[in-house]
Short mmCIF file of C-alpha atoms and ligand atoms in Angstrom, two decimals:
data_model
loop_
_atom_site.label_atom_id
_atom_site.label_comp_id
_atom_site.label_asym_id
_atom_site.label_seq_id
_atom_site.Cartn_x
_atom_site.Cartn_y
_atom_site.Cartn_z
CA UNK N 1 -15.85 15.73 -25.71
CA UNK N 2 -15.48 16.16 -21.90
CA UNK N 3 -11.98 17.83 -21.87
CA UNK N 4 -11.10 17.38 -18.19
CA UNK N 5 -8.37 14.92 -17.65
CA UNK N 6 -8.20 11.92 -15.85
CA UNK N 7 -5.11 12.11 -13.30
CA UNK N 8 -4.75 8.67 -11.33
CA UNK N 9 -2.59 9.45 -8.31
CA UNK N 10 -1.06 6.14 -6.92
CA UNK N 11 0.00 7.76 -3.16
CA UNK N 12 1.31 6.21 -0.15
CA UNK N 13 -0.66 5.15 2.69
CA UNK N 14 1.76 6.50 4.82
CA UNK N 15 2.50 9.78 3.58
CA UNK N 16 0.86 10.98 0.29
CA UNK N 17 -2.03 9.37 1.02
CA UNK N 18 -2.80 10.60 4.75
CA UNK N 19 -1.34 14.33 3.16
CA UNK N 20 -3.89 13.90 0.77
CA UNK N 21 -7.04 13.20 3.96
CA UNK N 22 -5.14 16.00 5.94
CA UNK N 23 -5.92 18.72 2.53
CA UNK N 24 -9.34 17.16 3.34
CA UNK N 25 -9.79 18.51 6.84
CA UNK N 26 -7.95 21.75 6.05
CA UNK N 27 -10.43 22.19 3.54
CA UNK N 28 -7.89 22.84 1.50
CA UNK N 29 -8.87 22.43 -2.48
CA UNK N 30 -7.35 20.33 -5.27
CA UNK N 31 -9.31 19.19 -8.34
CA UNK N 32 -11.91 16.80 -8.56
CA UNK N 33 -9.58 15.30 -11.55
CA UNK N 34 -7.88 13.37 -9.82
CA UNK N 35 -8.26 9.45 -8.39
CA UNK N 36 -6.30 8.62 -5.85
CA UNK N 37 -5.23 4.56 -5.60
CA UNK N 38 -3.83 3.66 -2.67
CA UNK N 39 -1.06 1.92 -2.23
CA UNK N 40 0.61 0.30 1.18
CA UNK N 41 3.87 1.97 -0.35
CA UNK N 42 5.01 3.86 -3.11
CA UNK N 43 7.28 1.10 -3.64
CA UNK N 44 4.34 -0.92 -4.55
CA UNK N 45 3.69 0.83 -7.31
CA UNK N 46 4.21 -1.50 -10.63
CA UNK N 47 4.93 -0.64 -14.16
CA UNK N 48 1.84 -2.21 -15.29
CA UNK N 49 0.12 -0.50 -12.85
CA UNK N 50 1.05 2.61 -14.57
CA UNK N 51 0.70 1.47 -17.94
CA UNK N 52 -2.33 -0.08 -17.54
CA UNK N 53 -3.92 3.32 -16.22
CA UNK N 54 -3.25 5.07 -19.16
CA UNK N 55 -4.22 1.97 -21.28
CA UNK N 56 -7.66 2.59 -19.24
CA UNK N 57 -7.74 6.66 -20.19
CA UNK N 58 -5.62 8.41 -17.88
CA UNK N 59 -4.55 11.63 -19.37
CA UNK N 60 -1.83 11.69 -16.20
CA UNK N 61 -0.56 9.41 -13.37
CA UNK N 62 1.38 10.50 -10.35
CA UNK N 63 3.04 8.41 -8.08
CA UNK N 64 3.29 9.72 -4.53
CA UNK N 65 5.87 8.75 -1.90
CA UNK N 66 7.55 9.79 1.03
CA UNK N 67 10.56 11.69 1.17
CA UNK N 68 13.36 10.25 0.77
CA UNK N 69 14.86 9.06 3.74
CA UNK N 70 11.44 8.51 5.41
CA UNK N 71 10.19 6.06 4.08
CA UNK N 72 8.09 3.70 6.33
CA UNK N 73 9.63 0.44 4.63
CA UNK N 74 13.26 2.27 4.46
CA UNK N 75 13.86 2.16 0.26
CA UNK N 76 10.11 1.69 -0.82
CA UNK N 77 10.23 5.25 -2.30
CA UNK N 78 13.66 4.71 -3.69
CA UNK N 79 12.11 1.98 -5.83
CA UNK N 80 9.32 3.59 -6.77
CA UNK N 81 11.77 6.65 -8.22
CA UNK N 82 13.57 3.87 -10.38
CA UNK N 83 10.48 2.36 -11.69
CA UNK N 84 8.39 5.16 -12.42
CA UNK N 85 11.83 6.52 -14.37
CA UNK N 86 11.47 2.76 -16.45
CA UNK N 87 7.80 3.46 -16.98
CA UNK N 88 8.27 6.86 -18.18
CA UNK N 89 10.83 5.19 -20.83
CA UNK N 90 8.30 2.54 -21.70
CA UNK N 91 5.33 4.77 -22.35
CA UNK N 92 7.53 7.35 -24.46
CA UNK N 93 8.35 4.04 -26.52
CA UNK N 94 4.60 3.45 -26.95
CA UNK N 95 3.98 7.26 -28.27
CA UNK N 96 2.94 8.68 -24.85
CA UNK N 97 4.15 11.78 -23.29
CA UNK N 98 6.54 10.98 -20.56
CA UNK N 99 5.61 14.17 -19.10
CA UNK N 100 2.30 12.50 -18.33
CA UNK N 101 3.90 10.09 -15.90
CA UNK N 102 5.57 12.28 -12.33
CA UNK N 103 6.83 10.76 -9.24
CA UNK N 104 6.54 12.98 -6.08
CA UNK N 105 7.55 12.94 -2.78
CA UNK N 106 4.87 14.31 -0.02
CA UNK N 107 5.18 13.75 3.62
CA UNK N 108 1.92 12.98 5.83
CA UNK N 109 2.18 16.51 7.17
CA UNK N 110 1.93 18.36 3.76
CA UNK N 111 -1.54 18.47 3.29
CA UNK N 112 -1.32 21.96 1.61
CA UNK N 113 2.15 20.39 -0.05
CA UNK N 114 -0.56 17.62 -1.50
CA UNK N 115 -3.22 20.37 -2.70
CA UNK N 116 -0.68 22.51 -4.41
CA UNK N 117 0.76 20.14 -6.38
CA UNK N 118 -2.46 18.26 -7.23
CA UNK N 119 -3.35 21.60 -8.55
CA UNK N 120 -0.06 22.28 -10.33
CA UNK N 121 0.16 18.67 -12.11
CA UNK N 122 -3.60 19.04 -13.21
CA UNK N 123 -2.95 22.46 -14.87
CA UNK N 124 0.40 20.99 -16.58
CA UNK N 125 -1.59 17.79 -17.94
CA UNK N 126 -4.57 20.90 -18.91
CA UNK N 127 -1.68 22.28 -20.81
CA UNK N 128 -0.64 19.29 -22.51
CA UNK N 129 -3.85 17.96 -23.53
CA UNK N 130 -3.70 21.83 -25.30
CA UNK N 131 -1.03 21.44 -26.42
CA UNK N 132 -1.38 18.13 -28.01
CA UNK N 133 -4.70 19.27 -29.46
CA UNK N 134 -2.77 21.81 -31.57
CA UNK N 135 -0.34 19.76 -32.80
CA UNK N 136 -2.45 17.17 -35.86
CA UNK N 137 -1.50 13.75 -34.44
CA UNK N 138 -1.20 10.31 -36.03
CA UNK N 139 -4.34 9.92 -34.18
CA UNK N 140 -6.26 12.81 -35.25
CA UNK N 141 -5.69 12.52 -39.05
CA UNK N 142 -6.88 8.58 -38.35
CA UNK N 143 -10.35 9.77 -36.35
CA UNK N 144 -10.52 12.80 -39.46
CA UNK N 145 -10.86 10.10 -41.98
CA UNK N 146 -13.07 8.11 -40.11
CA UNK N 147 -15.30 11.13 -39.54
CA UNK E 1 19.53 -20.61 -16.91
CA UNK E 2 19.08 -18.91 -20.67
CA UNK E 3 19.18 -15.02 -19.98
CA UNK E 4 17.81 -12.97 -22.64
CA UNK E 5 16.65 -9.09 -23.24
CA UNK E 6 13.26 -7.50 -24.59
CA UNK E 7 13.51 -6.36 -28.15
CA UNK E 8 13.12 -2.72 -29.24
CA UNK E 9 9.51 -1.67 -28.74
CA UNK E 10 9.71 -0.13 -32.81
CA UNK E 11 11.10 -3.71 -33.59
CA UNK E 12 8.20 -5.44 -31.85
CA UNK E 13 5.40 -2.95 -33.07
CA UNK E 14 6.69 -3.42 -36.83
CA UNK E 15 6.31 -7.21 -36.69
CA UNK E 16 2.88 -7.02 -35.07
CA UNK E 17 1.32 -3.59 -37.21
CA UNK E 18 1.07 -6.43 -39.97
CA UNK E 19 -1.62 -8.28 -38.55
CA UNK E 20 -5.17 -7.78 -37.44
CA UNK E 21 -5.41 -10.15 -33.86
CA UNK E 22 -2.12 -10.93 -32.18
CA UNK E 23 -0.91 -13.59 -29.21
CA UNK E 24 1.70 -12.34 -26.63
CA UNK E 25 3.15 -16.02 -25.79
CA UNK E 26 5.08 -16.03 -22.43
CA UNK E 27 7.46 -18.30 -20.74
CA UNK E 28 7.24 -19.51 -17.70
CA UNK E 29 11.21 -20.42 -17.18
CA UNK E 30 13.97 -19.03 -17.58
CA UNK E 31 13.33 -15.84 -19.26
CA UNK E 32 10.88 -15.12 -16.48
CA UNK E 33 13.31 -15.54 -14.06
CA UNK E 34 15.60 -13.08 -15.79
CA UNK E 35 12.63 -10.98 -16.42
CA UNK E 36 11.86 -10.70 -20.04
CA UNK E 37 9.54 -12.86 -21.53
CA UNK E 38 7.28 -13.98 -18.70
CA UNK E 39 3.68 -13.70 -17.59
CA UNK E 40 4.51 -9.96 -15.94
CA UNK E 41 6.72 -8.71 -19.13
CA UNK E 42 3.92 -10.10 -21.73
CA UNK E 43 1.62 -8.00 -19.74
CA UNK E 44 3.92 -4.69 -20.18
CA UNK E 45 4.36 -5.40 -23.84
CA UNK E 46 0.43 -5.68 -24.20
CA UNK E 47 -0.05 -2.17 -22.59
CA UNK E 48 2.51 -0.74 -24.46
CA UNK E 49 1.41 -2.34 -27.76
CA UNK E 50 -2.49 -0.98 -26.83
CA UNK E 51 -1.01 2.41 -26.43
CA UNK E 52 0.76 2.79 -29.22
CA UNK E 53 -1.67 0.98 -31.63
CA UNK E 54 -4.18 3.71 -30.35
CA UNK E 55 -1.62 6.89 -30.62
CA UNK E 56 -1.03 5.44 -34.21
CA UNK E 57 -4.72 4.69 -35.21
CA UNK E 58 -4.04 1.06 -36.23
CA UNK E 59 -6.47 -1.96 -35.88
CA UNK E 60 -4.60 -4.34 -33.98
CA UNK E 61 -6.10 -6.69 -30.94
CA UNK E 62 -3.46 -8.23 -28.68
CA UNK E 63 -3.95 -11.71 -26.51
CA UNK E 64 -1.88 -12.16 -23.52
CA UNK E 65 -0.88 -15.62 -22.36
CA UNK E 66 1.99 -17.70 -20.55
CA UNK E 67 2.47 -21.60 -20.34
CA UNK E 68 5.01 -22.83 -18.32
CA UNK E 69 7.68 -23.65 -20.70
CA UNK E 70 7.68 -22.95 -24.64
CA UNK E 71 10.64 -25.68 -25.16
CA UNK E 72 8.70 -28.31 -24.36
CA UNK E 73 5.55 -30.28 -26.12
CA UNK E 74 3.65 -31.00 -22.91
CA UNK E 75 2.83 -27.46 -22.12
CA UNK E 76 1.19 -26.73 -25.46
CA UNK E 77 -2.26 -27.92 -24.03
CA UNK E 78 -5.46 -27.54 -25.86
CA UNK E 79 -6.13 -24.12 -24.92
CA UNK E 80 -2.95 -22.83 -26.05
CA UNK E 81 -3.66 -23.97 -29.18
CA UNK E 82 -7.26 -22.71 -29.09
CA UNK E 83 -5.87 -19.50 -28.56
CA UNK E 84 -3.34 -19.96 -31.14
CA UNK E 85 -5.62 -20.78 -33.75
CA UNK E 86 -7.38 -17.81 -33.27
CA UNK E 87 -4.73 -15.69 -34.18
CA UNK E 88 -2.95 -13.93 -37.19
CA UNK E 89 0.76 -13.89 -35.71
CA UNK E 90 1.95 -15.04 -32.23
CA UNK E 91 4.68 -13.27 -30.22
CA UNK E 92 6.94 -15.81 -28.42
CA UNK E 93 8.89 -13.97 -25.44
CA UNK E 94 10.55 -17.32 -25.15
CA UNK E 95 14.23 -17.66 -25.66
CA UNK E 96 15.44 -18.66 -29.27
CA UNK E 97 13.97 -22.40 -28.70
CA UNK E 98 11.09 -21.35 -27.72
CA UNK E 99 10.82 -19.05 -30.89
CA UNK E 100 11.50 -22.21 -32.89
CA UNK E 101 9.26 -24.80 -30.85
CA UNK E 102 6.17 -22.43 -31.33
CA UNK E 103 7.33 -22.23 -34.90
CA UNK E 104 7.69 -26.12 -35.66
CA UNK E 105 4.36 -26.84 -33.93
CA UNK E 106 2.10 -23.71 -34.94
CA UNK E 107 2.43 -24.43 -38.72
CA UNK E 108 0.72 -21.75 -40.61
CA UNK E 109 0.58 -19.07 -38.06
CA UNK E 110 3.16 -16.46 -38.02
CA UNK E 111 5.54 -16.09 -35.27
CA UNK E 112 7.72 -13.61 -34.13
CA UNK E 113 10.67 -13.37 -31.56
CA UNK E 114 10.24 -11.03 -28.47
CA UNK E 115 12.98 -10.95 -27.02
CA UNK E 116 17.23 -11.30 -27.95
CA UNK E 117 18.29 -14.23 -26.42
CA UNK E 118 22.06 -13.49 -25.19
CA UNK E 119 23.71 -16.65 -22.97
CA UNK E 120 23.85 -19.25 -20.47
CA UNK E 121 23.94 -17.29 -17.00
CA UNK E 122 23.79 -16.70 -13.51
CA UNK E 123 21.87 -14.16 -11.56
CA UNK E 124 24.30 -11.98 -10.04
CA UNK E 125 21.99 -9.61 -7.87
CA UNK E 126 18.39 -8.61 -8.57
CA UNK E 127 18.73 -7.24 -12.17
CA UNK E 128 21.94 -8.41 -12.81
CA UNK E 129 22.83 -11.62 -15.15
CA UNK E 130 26.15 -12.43 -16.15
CA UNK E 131 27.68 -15.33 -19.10
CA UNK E 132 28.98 -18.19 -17.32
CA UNK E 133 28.33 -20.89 -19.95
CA UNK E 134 28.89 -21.14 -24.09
CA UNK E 135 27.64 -24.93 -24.37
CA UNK E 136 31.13 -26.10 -25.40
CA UNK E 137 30.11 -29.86 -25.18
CA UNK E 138 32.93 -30.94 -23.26
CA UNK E 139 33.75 -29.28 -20.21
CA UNK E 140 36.73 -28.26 -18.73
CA UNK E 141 35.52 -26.66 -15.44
CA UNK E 142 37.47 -29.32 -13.06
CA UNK E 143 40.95 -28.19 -14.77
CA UNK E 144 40.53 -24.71 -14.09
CA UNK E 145 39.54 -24.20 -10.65
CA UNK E 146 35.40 -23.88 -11.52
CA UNK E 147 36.07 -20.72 -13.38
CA UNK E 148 35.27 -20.88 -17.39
CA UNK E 149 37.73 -20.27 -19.60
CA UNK E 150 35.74 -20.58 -22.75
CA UNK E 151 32.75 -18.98 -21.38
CA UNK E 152 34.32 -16.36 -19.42
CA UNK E 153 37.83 -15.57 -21.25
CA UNK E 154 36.61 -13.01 -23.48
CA UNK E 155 39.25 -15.00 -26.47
CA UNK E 156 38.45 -18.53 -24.43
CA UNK E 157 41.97 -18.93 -23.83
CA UNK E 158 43.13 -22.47 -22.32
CA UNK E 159 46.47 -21.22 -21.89
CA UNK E 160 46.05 -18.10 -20.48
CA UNK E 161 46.37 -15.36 -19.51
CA UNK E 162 47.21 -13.02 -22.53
CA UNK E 163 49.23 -9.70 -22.10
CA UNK E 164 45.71 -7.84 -21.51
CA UNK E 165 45.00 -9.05 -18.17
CA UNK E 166 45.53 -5.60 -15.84
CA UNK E 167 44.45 -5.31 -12.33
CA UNK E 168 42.57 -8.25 -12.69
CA UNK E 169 40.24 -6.84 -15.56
CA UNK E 170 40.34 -8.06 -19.39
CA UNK E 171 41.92 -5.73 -21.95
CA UNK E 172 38.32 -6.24 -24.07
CA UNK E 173 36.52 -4.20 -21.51
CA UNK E 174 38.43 -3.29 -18.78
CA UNK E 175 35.60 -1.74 -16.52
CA UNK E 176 32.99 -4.72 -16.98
CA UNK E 177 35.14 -7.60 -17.19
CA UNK E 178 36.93 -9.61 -14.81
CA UNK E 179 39.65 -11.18 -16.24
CA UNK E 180 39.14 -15.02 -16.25
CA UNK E 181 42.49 -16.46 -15.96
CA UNK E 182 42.76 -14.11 -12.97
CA UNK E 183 39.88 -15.63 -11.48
CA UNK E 184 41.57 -19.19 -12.63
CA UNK E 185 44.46 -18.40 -10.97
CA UNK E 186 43.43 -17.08 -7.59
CA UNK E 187 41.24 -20.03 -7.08
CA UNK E 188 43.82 -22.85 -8.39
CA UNK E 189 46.34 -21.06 -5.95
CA UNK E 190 43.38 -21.21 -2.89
CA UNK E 191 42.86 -24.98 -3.62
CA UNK E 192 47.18 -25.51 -3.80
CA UNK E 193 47.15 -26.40 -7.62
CA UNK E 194 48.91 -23.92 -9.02
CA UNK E 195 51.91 -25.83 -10.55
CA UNK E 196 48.65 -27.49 -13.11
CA UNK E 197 48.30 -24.62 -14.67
CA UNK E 198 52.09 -25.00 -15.91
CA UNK E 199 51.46 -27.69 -18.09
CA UNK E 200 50.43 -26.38 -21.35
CA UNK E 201 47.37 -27.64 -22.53
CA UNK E 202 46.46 -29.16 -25.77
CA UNK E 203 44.05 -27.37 -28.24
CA UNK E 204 40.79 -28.41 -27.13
CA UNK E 205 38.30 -30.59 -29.44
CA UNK E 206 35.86 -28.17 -31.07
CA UNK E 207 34.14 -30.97 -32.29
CA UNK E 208 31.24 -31.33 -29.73
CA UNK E 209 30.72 -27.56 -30.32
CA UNK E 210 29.07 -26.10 -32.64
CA UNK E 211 31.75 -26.68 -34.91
CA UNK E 212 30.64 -30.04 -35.27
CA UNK E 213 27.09 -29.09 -36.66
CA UNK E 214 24.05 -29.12 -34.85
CA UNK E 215 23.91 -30.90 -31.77
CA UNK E 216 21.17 -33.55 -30.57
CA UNK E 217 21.31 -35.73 -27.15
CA UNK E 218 19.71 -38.76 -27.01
CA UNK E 219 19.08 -40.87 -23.81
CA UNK E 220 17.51 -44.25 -25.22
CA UNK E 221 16.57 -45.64 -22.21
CA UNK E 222 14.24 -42.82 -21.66
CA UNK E 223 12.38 -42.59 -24.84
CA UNK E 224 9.11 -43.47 -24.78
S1 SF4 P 301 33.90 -25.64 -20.28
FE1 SF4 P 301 32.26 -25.70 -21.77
S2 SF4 P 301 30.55 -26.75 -20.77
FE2 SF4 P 301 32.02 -26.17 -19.16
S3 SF4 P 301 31.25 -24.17 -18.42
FE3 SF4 P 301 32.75 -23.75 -20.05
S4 SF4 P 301 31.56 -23.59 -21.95
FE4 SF4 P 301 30.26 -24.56 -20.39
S1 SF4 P 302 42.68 -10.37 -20.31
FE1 SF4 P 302 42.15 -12.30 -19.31
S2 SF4 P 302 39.98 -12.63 -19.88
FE2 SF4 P 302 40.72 -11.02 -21.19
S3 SF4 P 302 41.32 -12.10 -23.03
FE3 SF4 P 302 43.19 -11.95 -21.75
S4 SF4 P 302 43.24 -13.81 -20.53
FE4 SF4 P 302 41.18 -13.67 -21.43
#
């Protein structure tokens, strides 16, 4: 089994997003695990978005906005913060790892910013996925008796 | 409109575990306006209902679809009932009626509620819904300035208000709850009818509530 994990990053197109192309031409590095949707603003960001990655396999989503106070559409980020905190309760309810679902806040000019904690949020989800590998799931006894 | 609240996700998932091929059914009315039970919350309920049958290893396929009202026979077109038939159990995220309609005309498939239906409201602010109505069959709104004493008095005074009213709050929950006869009386005094609310009034006929049974409304000279 290919143990990588599958990060979807929903960022910004106005801060997160351009951070993100600025990493690029810094040449700074952050894992390959990560796909990046963007969004016109953070505050687009649904809960079925972010349910329906991790439906479709994501191991962890991030949602990327600007800081607060900055951003482009005045309280896009704000409502991104409320609904990610909503999805987080609604995947816990469905037996997911609300640890799995982050909301960050990355200006256009953090390019390293973006690379560090792409890098940081991959490891923790590295950790998890160990963690959670350890521990015999509902899920793993089910596959065992399959097997 | 009829504002109601998603169930429990364990509440949900229980109901549904039992069966092998399940339909979401969503309204497209009221409790989509209030955000509970429409095409959008089905949708959330579906993911969340895929993720947890996986987590939990059981077998369990989930349908998603919305007509545009659940209360009414005209929107149960045939492929609603295609989809319907294909099905072990069916999920209404319709409001109580709804729940009841789909049971009354899917016969031997079972159904399940979605959602706690809770009152007849008002949208206060995004998010926000708030009891304004109780269906009382005879209303009373034109006595008391517009503001609901049945509804909205949390002991549906007529005579109010009791010794709890403080600061304009109800005794029952003093930080949620405006007190109604407050709200009675400031607008009676704003439209210079204040001396009405002297008179004492009557106890009102419970009748044409649900006191009386069951209600029905017929209009003959619209039936078909
Ligand atoms: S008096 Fe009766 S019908 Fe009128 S608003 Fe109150 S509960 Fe509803
Ligand atoms: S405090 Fe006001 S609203 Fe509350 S029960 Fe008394 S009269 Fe009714």
């Amino acid at each position: 089994m290919d143990n990588e994990p599958n990060i979807i990053a929903f960022c910004c197109h106005y801060c997160a997003f351009t951070a993100a192309d600025l990493a690029g031409t810094m040449r700074q590095q952050y894992p390959p695990n990560l796909r990046i949707v963007r969004l016109p603003c953070s505050g687009k960001v649904d809960v079925n978005l972010i349910l329906q990655a991790f439906v479709e396999g994501a191991d962890g989503v991030m949602v990327a906005g600007c800081e607060i106070g900055s951003c482009h559409f005045i309280e896009g980020n704000k409502r991104a913060v409320k609904r990610v905190a909503y999805a987080k309760k609604l995947v816990e309810e469905a037996g997911v790892n609300p640890a799995r679902l982050e909301m960050f806040h990355i200006a256009a000019s953090q390019g390293p910013l973006f690379a560090r904690t792409a890098h940081e949020f991959t490891e923790y989800i590295k950790k998890l996925d160990a963690e959670a590998a350890e521990v015999p799931l509902a899920t793993a006894a089910v596959d065992g008796e399959s097997a | 409109m009829i504002v109601a609240e998603r169930k429990p996700f364990e509440e949900i998932y229980e109901c549904v575990k039992r069966h092998r091929k399940v339909l979401l059914l969503g309204c497209g009315t009221c409790v989509t306006v209030c955000m509970a039970g429409g095409e959008k919350e089905v949708n959330v309920l579906a993911n969340q209902l895929a993720l947890a049958a996986r987590d939990r290893g059981d077998d369990v396929e989930v349908m998603e679809h919305t007509i545009t009202r659940q209360c009414d026979d005209e929107f149960f077109d045939e492929a609603t009932m295609k989809k319907v038939a294909e099905v072990d159990a069916v999920v209404s995220m319709g409001c109580g009626v709804g729940v009841q309609f789909c049971a009354a005309k899917f016969g031997d498939t079972a159904i399940y509620p979605g959602l706690n239906t809770k009152f007849y409201g008002a949208t206060l602010e995004q998010g926000v819904w708030a009891e304004r109505c109780a269906g009382c069959g005879e209303c009373v709104l034109g006595d008391f300035g517009g503001v609901c004493p049945v509804a909205r008095c949390s002991k549906s005074l007529l005579n109010g208000p009791c010794g709890g009213s403080a600061d304009g709050k109800c005794e029952v929950d003093p930080e949620n709850v405006d007190c109604a006869w407050q709200l009675i009386y400031d607008r009676m005094e704003r439209l210079g009818r204040l001396e009405e609310l002297e008179e004492n009034r009557p106890m009102k006929d419970w009748s044409t509530n649900r006191d009386g049974g069951p209600r029905t409304v017929t209009r003959e000279d619209v039936k078909l």
